[in-house]
Short mmCIF file of N, CA and C in Angstrom, two decimals:
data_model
loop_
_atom_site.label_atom_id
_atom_site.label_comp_id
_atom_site.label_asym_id
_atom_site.label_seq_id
_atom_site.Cartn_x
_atom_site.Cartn_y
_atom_site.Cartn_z
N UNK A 17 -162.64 231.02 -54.46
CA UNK A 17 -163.36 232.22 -54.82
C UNK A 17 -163.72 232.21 -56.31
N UNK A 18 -162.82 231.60 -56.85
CA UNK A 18 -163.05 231.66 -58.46
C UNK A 18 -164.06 230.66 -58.55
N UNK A 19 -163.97 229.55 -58.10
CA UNK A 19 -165.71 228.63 -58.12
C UNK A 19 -166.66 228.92 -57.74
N UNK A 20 -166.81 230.42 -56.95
CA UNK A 20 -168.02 230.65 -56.53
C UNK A 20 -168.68 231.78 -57.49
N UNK A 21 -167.76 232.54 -57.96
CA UNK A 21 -167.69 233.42 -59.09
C UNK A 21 -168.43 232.66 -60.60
N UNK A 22 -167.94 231.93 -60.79
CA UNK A 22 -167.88 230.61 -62.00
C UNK A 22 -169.67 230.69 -61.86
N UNK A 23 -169.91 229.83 -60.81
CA UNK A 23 -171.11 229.57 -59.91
C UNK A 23 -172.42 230.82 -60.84
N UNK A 24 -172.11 231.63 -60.02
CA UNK A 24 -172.66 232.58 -59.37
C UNK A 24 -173.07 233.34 -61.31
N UNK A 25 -172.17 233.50 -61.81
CA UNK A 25 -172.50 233.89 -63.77
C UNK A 25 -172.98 232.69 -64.51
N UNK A 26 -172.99 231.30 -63.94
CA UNK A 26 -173.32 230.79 -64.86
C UNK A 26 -174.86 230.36 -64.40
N UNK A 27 -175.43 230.89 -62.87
CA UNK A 27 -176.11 230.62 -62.71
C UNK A 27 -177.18 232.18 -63.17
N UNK A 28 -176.64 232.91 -63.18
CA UNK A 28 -177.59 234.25 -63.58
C UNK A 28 -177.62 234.39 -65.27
N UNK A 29 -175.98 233.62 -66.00
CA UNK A 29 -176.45 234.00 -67.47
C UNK A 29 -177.75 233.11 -67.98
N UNK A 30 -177.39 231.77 -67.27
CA UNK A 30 -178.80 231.03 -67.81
C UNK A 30 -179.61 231.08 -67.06
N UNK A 31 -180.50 231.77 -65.92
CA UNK A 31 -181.36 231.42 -65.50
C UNK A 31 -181.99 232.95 -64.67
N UNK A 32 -181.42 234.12 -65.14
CA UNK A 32 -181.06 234.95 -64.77
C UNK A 32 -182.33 236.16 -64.99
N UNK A 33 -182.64 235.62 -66.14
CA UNK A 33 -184.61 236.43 -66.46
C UNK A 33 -185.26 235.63 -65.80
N UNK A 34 -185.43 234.65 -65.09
CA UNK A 34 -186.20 233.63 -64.43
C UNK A 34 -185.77 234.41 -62.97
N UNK A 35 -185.04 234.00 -62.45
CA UNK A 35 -184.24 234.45 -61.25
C UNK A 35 -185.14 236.00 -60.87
N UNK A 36 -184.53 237.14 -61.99
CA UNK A 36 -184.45 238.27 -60.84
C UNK A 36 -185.33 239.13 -61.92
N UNK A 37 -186.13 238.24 -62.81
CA UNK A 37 -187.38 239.19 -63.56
C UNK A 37 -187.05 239.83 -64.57
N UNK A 38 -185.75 240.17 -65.24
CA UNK A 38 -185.52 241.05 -66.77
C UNK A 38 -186.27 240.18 -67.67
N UNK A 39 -186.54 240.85 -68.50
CA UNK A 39 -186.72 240.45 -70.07
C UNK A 39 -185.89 240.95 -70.79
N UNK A 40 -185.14 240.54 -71.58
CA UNK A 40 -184.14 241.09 -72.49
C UNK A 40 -185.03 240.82 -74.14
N UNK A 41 -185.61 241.68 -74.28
CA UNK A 41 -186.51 241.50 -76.26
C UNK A 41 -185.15 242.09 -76.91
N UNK A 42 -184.00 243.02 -76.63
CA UNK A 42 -182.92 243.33 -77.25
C UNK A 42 -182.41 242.15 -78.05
N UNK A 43 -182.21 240.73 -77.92
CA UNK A 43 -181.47 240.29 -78.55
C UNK A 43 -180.33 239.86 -77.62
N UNK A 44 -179.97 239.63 -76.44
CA UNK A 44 -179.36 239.28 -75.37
C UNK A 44 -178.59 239.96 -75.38
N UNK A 45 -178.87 241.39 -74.71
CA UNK A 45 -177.77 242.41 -74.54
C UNK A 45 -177.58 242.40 -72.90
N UNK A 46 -178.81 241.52 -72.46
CA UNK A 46 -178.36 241.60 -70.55
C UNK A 46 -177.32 240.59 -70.59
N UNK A 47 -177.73 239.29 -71.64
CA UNK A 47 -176.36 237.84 -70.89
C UNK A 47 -174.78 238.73 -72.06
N UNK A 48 -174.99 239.28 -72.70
CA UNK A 48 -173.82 239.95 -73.51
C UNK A 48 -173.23 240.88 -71.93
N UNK A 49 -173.60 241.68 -71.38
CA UNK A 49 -173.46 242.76 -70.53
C UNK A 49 -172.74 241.71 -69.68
N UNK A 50 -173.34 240.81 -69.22
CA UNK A 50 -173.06 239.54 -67.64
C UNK A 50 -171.29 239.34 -68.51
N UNK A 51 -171.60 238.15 -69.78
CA UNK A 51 -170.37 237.71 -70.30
C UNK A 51 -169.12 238.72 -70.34
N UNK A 52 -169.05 240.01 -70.81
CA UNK A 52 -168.15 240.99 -71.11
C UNK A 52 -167.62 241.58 -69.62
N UNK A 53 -168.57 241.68 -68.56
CA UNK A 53 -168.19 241.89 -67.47
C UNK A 53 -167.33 241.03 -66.69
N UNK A 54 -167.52 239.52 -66.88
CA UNK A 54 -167.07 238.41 -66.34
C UNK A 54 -165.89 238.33 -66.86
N UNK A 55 -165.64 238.54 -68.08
CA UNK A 55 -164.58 238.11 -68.86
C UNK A 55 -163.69 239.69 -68.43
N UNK A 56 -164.11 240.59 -68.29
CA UNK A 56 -163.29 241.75 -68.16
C UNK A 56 -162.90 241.75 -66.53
N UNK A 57 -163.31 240.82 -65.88
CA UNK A 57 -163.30 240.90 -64.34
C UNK A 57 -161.79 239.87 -64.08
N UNK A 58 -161.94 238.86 -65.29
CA UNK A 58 -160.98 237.53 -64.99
C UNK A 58 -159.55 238.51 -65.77
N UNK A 59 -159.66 239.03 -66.24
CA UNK A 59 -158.52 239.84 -67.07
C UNK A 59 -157.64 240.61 -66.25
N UNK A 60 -158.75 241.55 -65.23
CA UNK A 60 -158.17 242.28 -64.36
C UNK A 60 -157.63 241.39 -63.31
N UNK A 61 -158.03 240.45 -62.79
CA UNK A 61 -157.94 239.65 -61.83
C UNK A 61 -156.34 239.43 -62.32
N UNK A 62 -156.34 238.64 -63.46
CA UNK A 62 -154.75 238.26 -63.77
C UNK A 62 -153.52 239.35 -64.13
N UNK A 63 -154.30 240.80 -64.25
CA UNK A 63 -153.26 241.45 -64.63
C UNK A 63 -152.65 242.26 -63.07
N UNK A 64 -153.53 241.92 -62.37
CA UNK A 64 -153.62 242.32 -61.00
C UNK A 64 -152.41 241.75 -59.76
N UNK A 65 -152.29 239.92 -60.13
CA UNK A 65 -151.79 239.07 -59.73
C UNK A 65 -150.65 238.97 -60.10
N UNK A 66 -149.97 239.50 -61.36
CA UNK A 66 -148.54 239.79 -61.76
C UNK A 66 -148.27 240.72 -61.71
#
């Protein structure tokens, strides 16, 4: 599950305005939004598991 996860963000942070149409002119506040979510998802995941 975690390789499909892995997968699945690294295929939307880079390819992800191509993919599903955003434009981010912000300054990459959509792949900032993806990263902080991902990383806050793997956090819970481990605090979850102990």
């Amino acid at each position: 599950m975690m390789g499909l996860a892995l997968m699945m963000f690294i295929g939307l942070f880079a390819f992800g305005g191509q993919l599903l149409g955003w434009s981010d002119t912000g300054g990459g506040q959509i792949q900032l939004g993806l990263f902080m979510s991902f990383l806050f998802g793997i956090i819970c995941g481990y605090r979850t598991r102990s």
